[in-house]
PDB file of C-alpha atoms in Angstrom:
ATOM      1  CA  UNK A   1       4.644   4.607   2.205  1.00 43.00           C
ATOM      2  CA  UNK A   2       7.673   2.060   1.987  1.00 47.00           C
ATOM      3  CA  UNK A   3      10.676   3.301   1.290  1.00 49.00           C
ATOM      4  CA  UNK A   4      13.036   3.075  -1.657  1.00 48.00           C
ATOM      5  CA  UNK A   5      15.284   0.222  -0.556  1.00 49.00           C
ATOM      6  CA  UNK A   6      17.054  -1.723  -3.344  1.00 48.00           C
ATOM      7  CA  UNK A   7      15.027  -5.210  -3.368  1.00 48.00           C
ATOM      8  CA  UNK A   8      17.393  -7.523  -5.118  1.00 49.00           C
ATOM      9  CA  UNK A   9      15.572 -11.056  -5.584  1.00 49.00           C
ATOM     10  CA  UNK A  10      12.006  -9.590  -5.435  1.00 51.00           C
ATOM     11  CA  UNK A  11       9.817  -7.184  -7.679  1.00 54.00           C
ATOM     12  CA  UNK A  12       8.700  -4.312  -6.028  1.00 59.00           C
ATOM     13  CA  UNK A  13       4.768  -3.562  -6.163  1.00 69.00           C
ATOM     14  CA  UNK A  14       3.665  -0.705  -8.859  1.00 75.00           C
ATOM     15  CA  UNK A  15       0.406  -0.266  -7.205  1.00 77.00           C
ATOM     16  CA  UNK A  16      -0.711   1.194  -3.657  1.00 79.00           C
ATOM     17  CA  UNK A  17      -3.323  -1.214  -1.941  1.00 79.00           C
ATOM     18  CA  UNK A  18      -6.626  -0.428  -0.180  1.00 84.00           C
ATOM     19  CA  UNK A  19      -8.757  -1.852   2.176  1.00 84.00           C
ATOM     20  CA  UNK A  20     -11.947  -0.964   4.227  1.00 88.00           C
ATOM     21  CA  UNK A  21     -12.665  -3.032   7.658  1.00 83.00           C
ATOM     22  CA  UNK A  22     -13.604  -2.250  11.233  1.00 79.00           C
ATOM     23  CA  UNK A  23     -10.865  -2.567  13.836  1.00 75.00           C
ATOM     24  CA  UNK A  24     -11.182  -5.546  16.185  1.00 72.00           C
ATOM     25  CA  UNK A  25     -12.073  -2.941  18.925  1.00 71.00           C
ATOM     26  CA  UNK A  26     -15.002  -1.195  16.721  1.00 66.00           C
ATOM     27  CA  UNK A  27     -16.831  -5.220  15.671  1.00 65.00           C
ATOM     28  CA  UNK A  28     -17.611  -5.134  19.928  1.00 66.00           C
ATOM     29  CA  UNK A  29     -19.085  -1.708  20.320  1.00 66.00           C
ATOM     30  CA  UNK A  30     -23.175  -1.094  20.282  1.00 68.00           C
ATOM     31  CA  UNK A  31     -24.220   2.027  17.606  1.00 68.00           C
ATOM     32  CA  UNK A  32     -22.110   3.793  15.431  1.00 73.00           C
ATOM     33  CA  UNK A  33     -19.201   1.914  13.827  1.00 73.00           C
ATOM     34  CA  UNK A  34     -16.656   3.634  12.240  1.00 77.00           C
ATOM     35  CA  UNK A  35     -14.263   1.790   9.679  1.00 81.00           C
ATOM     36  CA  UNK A  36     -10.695   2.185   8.576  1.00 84.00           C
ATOM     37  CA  UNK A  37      -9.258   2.822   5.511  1.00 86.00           C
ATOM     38  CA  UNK A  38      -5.833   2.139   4.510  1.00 86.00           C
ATOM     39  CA  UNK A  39      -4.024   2.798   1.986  1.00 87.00           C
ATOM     40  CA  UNK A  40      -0.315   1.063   1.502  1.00 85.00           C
ATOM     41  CA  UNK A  41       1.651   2.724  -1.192  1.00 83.00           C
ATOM     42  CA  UNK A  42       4.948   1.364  -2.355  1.00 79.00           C
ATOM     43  CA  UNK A  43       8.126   3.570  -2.059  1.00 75.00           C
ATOM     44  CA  UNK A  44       8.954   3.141  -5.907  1.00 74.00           C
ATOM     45  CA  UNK A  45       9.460   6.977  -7.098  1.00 77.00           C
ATOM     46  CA  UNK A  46       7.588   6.276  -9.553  1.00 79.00           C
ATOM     47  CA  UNK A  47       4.695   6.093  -7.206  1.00 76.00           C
ATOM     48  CA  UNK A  48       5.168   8.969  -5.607  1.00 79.00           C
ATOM     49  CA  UNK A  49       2.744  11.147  -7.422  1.00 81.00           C
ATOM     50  CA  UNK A  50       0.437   8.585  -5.861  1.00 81.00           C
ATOM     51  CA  UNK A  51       1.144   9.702  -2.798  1.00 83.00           C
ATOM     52  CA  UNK A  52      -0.503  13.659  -3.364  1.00 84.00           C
ATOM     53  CA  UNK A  53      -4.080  11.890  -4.194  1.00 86.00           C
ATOM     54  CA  UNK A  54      -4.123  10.251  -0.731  1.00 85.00           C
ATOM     55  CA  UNK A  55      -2.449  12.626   1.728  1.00 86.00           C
ATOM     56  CA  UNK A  56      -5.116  15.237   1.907  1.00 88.00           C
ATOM     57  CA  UNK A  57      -7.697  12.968   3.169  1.00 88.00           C
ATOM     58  CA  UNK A  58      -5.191  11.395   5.608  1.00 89.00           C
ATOM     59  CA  UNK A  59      -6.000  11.042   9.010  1.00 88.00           C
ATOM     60  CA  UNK A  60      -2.463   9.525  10.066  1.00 90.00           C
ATOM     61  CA  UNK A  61       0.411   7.961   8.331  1.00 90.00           C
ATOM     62  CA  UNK A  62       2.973   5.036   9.000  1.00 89.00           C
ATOM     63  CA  UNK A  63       6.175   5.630   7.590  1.00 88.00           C
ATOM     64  CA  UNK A  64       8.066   2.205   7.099  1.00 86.00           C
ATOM     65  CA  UNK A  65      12.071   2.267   7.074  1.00 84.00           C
ATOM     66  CA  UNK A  66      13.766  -0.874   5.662  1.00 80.00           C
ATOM     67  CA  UNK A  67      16.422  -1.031   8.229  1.00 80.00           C
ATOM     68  CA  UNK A  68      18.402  -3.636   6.381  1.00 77.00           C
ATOM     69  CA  UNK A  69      19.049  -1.728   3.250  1.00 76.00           C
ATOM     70  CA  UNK A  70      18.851   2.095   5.380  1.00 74.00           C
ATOM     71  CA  UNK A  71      19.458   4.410   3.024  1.00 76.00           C
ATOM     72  CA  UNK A  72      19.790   7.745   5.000  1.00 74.00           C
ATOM     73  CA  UNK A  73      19.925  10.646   2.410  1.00 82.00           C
ATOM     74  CA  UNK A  74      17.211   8.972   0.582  1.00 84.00           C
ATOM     75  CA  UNK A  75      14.885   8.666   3.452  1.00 83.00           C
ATOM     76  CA  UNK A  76      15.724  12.067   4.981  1.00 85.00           C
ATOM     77  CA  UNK A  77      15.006  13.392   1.219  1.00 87.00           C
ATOM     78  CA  UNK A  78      11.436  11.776   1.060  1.00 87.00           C
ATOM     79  CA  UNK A  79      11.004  12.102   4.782  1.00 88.00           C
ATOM     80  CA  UNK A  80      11.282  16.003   4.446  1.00 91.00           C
ATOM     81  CA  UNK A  81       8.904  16.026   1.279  1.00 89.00           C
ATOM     82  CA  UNK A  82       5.990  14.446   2.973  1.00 89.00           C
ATOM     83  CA  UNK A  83       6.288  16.514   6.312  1.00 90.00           C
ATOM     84  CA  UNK A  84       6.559  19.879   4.214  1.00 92.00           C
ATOM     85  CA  UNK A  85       3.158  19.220   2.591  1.00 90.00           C
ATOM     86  CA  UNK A  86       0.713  21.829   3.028  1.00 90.00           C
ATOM     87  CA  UNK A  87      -2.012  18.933   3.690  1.00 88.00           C
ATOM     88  CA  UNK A  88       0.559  17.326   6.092  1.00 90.00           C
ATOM     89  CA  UNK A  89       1.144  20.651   7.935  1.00 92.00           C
ATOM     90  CA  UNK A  90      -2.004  22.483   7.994  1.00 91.00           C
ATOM     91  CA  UNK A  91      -3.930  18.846   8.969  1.00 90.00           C
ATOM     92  CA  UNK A  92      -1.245  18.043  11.477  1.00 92.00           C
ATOM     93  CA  UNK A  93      -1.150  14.678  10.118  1.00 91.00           C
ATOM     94  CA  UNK A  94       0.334  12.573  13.329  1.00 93.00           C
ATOM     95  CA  UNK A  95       3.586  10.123  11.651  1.00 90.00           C
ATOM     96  CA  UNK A  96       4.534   7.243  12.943  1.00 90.00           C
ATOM     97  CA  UNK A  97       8.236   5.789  11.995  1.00 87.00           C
ATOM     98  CA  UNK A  98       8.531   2.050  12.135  1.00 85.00           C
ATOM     99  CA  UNK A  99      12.029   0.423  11.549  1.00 83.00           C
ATOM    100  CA  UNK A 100      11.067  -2.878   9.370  1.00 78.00           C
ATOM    101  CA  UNK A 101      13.290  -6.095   8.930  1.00 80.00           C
ATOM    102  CA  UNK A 102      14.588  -4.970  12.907  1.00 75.00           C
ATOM    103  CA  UNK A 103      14.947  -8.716  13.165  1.00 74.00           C
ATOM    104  CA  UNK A 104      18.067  -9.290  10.634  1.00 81.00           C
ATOM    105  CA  UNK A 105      21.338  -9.562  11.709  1.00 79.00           C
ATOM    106  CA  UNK A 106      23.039  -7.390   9.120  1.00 76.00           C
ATOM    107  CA  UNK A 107      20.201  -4.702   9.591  1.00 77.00           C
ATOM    108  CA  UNK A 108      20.740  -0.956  11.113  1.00 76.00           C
ATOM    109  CA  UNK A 109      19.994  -0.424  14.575  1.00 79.00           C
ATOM    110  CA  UNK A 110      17.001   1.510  15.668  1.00 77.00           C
ATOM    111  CA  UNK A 111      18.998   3.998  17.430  1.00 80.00           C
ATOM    112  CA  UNK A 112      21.594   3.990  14.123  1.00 77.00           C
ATOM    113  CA  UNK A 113      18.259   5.203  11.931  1.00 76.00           C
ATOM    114  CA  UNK A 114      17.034   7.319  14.596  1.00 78.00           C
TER     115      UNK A 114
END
Protein backbone atom coordinates (compact mmCIF):
# COMPACT_ATOMS: atom_id res chain seq x y z
CA UNK A 1 0.00 0.00 0.00
CA UNK A 2 1.45 3.59 -0.86
CA UNK A 3 0.40 6.15 0.97
CA UNK A 4 -1.75 9.19 0.32
CA UNK A 5 0.90 11.79 -0.45
CA UNK A 6 -0.21 14.77 -2.60
CA UNK A 7 1.56 13.97 -6.14
CA UNK A 8 1.56 17.31 -7.83
CA UNK A 9 3.00 16.84 -11.53
CA UNK A 10 2.05 13.10 -11.76
CA UNK A 11 -1.30 11.01 -11.86
CA UNK A 12 -1.60 8.67 -9.28
CA UNK A 13 -2.41 4.90 -10.34
CA UNK A 14 -6.31 3.78 -9.87
CA UNK A 15 -5.41 0.22 -10.05
CA UNK A 16 -3.36 -2.23 -7.65
CA UNK A 17 -0.79 -4.37 -9.74
CA UNK A 18 0.00 -8.11 -9.61
CA UNK A 19 2.59 -10.28 -10.43
CA UNK A 20 3.57 -14.03 -10.04
CA UNK A 21 7.51 -15.02 -10.27
CA UNK A 22 9.98 -17.11 -8.31
CA UNK A 23 12.51 -15.24 -6.20
CA UNK A 24 16.09 -15.29 -7.50
CA UNK A 25 16.85 -17.65 -4.51
CA UNK A 26 13.85 -20.23 -5.40
CA UNK A 27 15.07 -20.40 -9.78
CA UNK A 28 18.50 -22.33 -7.96
CA UNK A 29 16.83 -24.81 -5.71
CA UNK A 30 16.16 -28.71 -6.90
CA UNK A 31 12.14 -29.86 -6.19
CA UNK A 32 9.51 -27.85 -5.02
CA UNK A 33 9.42 -24.19 -6.08
CA UNK A 34 7.34 -21.94 -4.49
CA UNK A 35 6.41 -18.49 -6.19
CA UNK A 36 5.53 -15.05 -4.98
CA UNK A 37 2.73 -13.07 -5.39
CA UNK A 38 2.53 -9.46 -5.03
CA UNK A 39 0.20 -7.30 -5.00
CA UNK A 40 1.02 -3.27 -5.09
CA UNK A 41 -1.99 -1.22 -4.31
CA UNK A 42 -1.97 2.52 -4.60
CA UNK A 43 -2.71 4.68 -1.46
CA UNK A 44 -5.61 6.63 -3.33
CA UNK A 45 -8.69 6.28 -0.72
CA UNK A 46 -10.47 5.47 -3.20
CA UNK A 47 -8.63 2.23 -3.38
CA UNK A 48 -8.86 1.35 -0.18
CA UNK A 49 -11.74 -1.01 -0.34
CA UNK A 50 -9.20 -2.78 -2.51
CA UNK A 51 -7.22 -3.32 0.13
CA UNK A 52 -10.00 -5.86 2.26
CA UNK A 53 -9.97 -8.36 -0.95
CA UNK A 54 -6.19 -8.87 -0.57
CA UNK A 55 -5.34 -8.74 3.14
CA UNK A 56 -6.83 -12.01 4.18
CA UNK A 57 -4.71 -14.03 1.99
CA UNK A 58 -1.64 -11.96 2.95
CA UNK A 59 1.32 -13.54 4.00
CA UNK A 60 3.29 -10.15 4.76
CA UNK A 61 2.92 -6.58 3.86
CA UNK A 62 5.28 -3.55 2.95
CA UNK A 63 4.01 -0.41 4.02
CA UNK A 64 5.64 2.48 1.88
CA UNK A 65 5.87 6.12 3.53
CA UNK A 66 6.56 9.00 1.09
CA UNK A 67 8.96 10.76 3.28
CA UNK A 68 9.02 13.86 1.16
CA UNK A 69 5.41 14.75 1.39
CA UNK A 70 5.04 12.83 5.31
CA UNK A 71 1.85 13.35 6.21
CA UNK A 72 1.67 12.10 9.90
CA UNK A 73 -2.08 12.07 10.95
CA UNK A 74 -2.86 10.61 7.67
CA UNK A 75 -0.48 7.78 7.88
CA UNK A 76 -1.03 7.10 11.60
CA UNK A 77 -4.94 7.10 10.52
CA UNK A 78 -4.43 4.37 7.75
CA UNK A 79 -1.56 2.84 9.63
CA UNK A 80 -3.98 2.02 12.61
CA UNK A 81 -6.79 0.72 10.14
CA UNK A 82 -4.72 -1.94 8.56
CA UNK A 83 -3.07 -3.21 11.90
CA UNK A 84 -6.65 -3.39 13.61
CA UNK A 85 -7.88 -5.84 10.94
CA UNK A 86 -9.14 -8.98 12.19
CA UNK A 87 -7.18 -10.78 9.16
CA UNK A 88 -4.11 -8.62 10.11
CA UNK A 89 -4.38 -9.60 13.82
CA UNK A 90 -5.57 -13.04 14.01
CA UNK A 91 -2.89 -13.98 10.88
CA UNK A 92 -0.17 -11.99 12.55
CA UNK A 93 0.57 -10.51 9.32
CA UNK A 94 4.51 -9.42 9.83
CA UNK A 95 4.71 -5.25 8.43
CA UNK A 96 7.44 -3.89 7.20
CA UNK A 97 7.72 0.19 7.10
CA UNK A 98 9.93 1.54 4.38
CA UNK A 99 10.60 5.39 4.25
CA UNK A 100 10.55 6.11 0.24
CA UNK A 101 12.12 9.22 -1.57
CA UNK A 102 14.89 8.96 1.75
CA UNK A 103 17.21 10.34 -0.89
CA UNK A 104 15.65 14.06 -1.31
CA UNK A 105 16.93 16.83 0.32
CA UNK A 106 13.70 18.45 1.44
CA UNK A 107 12.40 14.92 2.61
CA UNK A 108 11.62 13.87 6.48
CA UNK A 109 14.15 12.06 8.26
CA UNK A 110 13.77 8.45 9.09
CA UNK A 111 14.00 9.03 12.68
CA UNK A 112 11.44 12.33 12.12
CA UNK A 113 8.71 9.53 10.66
CA UNK A 114 9.66 7.04 13.10
Amino acid sequence: LRDLSVHRGTVTSMEPNEDTFLLHSETTKIGKMKSVHVVDIPGHSRLRPKLDEFLPQAAGMVFVVDALEFLPNLIISILYDILTKASVVTKKVPVLICCNKTDKVTAHTKEFIR
